[in-house]
Amino acid sequence: MATLEIKDLHVSVEGKEIIKGVSIEVNKNEVHALMGPNGSGKSTLSFALAGHPKYTVTRGSATFKGEDLLTMPPDERARAGLFLAFQYPAAVPGVTVGNFLRTAVNAKRAGGAPVKALTGKDAEIAGKNGSQISAREFLKVLKENMKNLGLKEDFAFRYLNDGFSGGEKKRVEILQMAVLKPEIAILDETDSGLDIDAMKTVSDGVNRMVGPAMGALVITHYQRLLNYIRPQVVHVMMDGRIVTSGGPDFALELEAKGYDWIRQKYGVASSAAA
Amino acid sequence: MATSDETRIQELTRAKDDYKEVYGFSDREDYSFKSQKGLNTRVVDQISHMKEEPEWMRQFRQRSLQIFEKKQMPTWGGDLSTLNFDDIYYYVKPSDRSNEGSWDDVPEYIKRTFDKLGIPAAEQKFLGGVGAQYESEVVYHSLQEKWAKQGVIFLDPSEAMKQYPDLFKQYFGTVIPPADNKFAALNSAAWSGGSFVYVPPGVHVEVPLQAYFRINAKNMGQFERTLIIADEGSYVHYVEGCTAPVYSSDSLHSAVVELIAKKGARLRYTTIQNWSKNVYNLVTKRAMAYEGATVEWVDGNLGSKLTMKYPAVYMMEPGAKGEVLSIAFAGDGQHQDAGGKMVHCAPHTQSQIISKSISKGTGRTSYRGLVKVEKGAKDVKSHVRCDALLLDPESKSDTFPYMENEEDRVSIGHEATVSKIGDEQLFYLMSRGVPEGEAMTMIVRGFIEPLVKELPMEYAVELNRLIELEMTGACG
Ligand SMILES: Nc1ncnc2c1ncn2[C@@H]1O[C@H](COP(=O)(O)OP(=O)(O)OP(=O)(O)O)[C@@H](O)[C@H]1O
Ligand SMILES: [Mg+2]
């Protein structure tokens, strides 16, 4: 059984069906690329998998490490090892990147039991028995990862995505992935907004993690990213369905020829957003 | 965070379980004196007599009682219809012993209470002085040697009236006269306890002075009276905290706080109000700021059934500055009617009011503020900002900003926002593994963070703890 196994998934938003039967299997050690025109449903699929309450699964199934993903609340999915790098990460003023991520790490360690911001003796004990990560230890891990991603140290103390540039937001998404160490990561257009150097830094960050411990579903519009992060499979989504898939070089072909020929070949009507 | 900080904080933050357990316990009522219920000339005389007060103070109380009886109840603000003045004990003396002397002299059961609340332990660590009031009387007051040597006075006001009669009489009641409002009149008639602080010219008291107020008896009225004088070029930070047991019948807390900041002085007054949810908290707080002086009110209101409190700064001379930072949290059944009042009486004065309020469940927060610019007060700057956060569909919030301006060279800015916890924010935090309750708490803490970071760390941690408690909904 695949680590992430999606079968005939149908997803509706506000009563409208957006995903109309998608099946994909992603394993650790694999990279799948997901491409497709604007509005075809790529982000909708990611949100549904991450458990956004607005996205209702009306049919089909999704399992993660053999367990039913769809009955889990979003935080449980994350703790189980699923990660979504958002296309448009939300800003949370007043909550620092460091504080937030430390809480997330401790939440994972506590397995969803309420995590108290422990102080003094309690923190010491929790640090020693490994149930919680100490502030010092965490800061070390965070700083190392920030350095790898070309983020200045003061980001640890900045408010989450508040006033971040587009590219900074994307780097911080990958920073979170690096610290949380998921087993499957869905990266929704992590490349858009990144400058040329950042694209390389961020890709290196992803590549360091893909392997026996992690697999990835990489959503992108550009073949360029796939030069850095090499996929085994490239899927094309149109109008809520995966209409065709190809090998690593399929992206090159798409880049050269566009999507119209696929529409014609598979009989997909051109969607409103396209 | 250094380990020593962590230990300090731990001692202060006993708020681990729920309000009932941490603050809401009550002691047996075993008092040396308890007045009859209700207030009349006889009770007022009794209070004055027991305190061995000079005749002028007895008359002041009696005059205030007359004013109290004549004044109408406020018709604005919160619902005061169930407040019954005749059902309240106005004076309860816990012990015959005076508050002079050491912690060892405090009666055992009161000591235990304050021990539980972490008062004496905290003192040695980072405070310049501590006062503790139980019911109507201050049971303990101490000031570190270092500050006493420099002429700083920190006493129970009754004691100050005896030891420094002229200094006391010169300032008492000059900032808030009894006729100011019904509750100021009530306090002036029945006052007992509180703090008297005097800081001599040029003295900077670098560590906060703290007072802790505890109501224990049922249907108790606590009317403490605080007067702080920061003489020229001095600095002082005064902090007060307060709790009470959870009873089904109501208690009343009606304080009067008068601050005077002389030329070039800086005075900061921080309140972390955590009364139990059966307490009416109706407080008058006002400061006079003279030439180049700065007064800051940091006002955190989490507890009480109804709070009506609008700390004021009267900027009397050029260069004076006034600031209010107000944080209010209203849970189920609570109404926090809070804000600030800035009165510009002189040119080149500046003021700022920043208010952040959170309503949860059926809680209601109201921002009520006034910025007033008197004739002749040119080149005045004032900025008001209030942000409200609603956590539930039935939560309520409203804003009553008032401006009165008699001048034209003024700049007054006002911004207000009301927001709900964003679904996208909540989902984002949860998508990283943080459970829903904690994600909500994080957003709420983030919302007030700009104000909390103004607090000394000990109090910031304390406030965050209290918010966490409120958010988990375990409070009585
Ligand atoms: N919350 C929503 N409310 C209404 N419509 C929605 C919502 N979310 C998605 N949709 C609609 O679903 C369709 C698919 O959107 P989605 O964001 O999944 O596309 P996408 O493939 O990620 O596009 P892009 O490449 O532009 O990011 C669009 O027509 C979009 O307008
Ligand atoms: Mg998208």
mmCIF file of N, CA and C and ligand atoms in Angstrom, chain A residues 39 42-44 87-88 188-189 219 221, ligand 2:
data_model
loop_
_atom_site.group_PDB
_atom_site.id
_atom_site.type_symbol
_atom_site.label_atom_id
_atom_site.label_comp_id
_atom_site.label_asym_id
_atom_site.label_seq_id
_atom_site.Cartn_x
_atom_site.Cartn_y
_atom_site.Cartn_z
ATOM 1 N N GLY A 39 -6.918 27.196 -12.254
ATOM 2 C CA GLY A 39 -8.304 26.865 -11.953
ATOM 3 C C GLY A 39 -8.671 25.416 -12.207
ATOM 4 N N LYS A 42 -5.829 22.100 -8.649
ATOM 5 C CA LYS A 42 -4.628 21.601 -7.967
ATOM 6 C C LYS A 42 -4.625 21.995 -6.483
ATOM 7 N N SER A 43 -4.906 23.277 -6.221
ATOM 8 C CA SER A 43 -4.917 23.719 -4.818
ATOM 9 C C SER A 43 -6.085 23.112 -4.067
ATOM 10 N N THR A 44 -7.199 22.946 -4.770
ATOM 11 C CA THR A 44 -8.368 22.335 -4.134
ATOM 12 C C THR A 44 -8.034 20.927 -3.654
ATOM 13 N N GLN A 87 0.153 27.656 -1.243
ATOM 14 C CA GLN A 87 0.380 28.601 -2.345
ATOM 15 C C GLN A 87 0.315 30.028 -1.805
ATOM 16 N N TYR A 88 -0.641 30.298 -0.908
ATOM 17 C CA TYR A 88 -0.764 31.618 -0.289
ATOM 18 C C TYR A 88 -0.835 31.474 1.231
ATOM 19 N N ASP A 188 2.618 23.390 -2.945
ATOM 20 C CA ASP A 188 1.740 24.061 -3.897
ATOM 21 C C ASP A 188 2.382 25.332 -4.424
ATOM 22 N N GLU A 189 2.907 25.264 -5.613
ATOM 23 C CA GLU A 189 3.563 26.395 -6.280
ATOM 24 C C GLU A 189 4.590 27.077 -5.381
ATOM 25 N N ILE A 219 3.469 20.736 -6.964
ATOM 26 C CA ILE A 219 2.596 21.420 -7.909
ATOM 27 C C ILE A 219 3.350 22.609 -8.489
ATOM 28 N N HIS A 221 3.830 25.334 -12.243
ATOM 29 C CA HIS A 221 3.479 25.702 -13.617
ATOM 30 C C HIS A 221 4.688 25.648 -14.537
HETATM 31 MG MG MG C 2 -3.467 26.789 -6.991
#
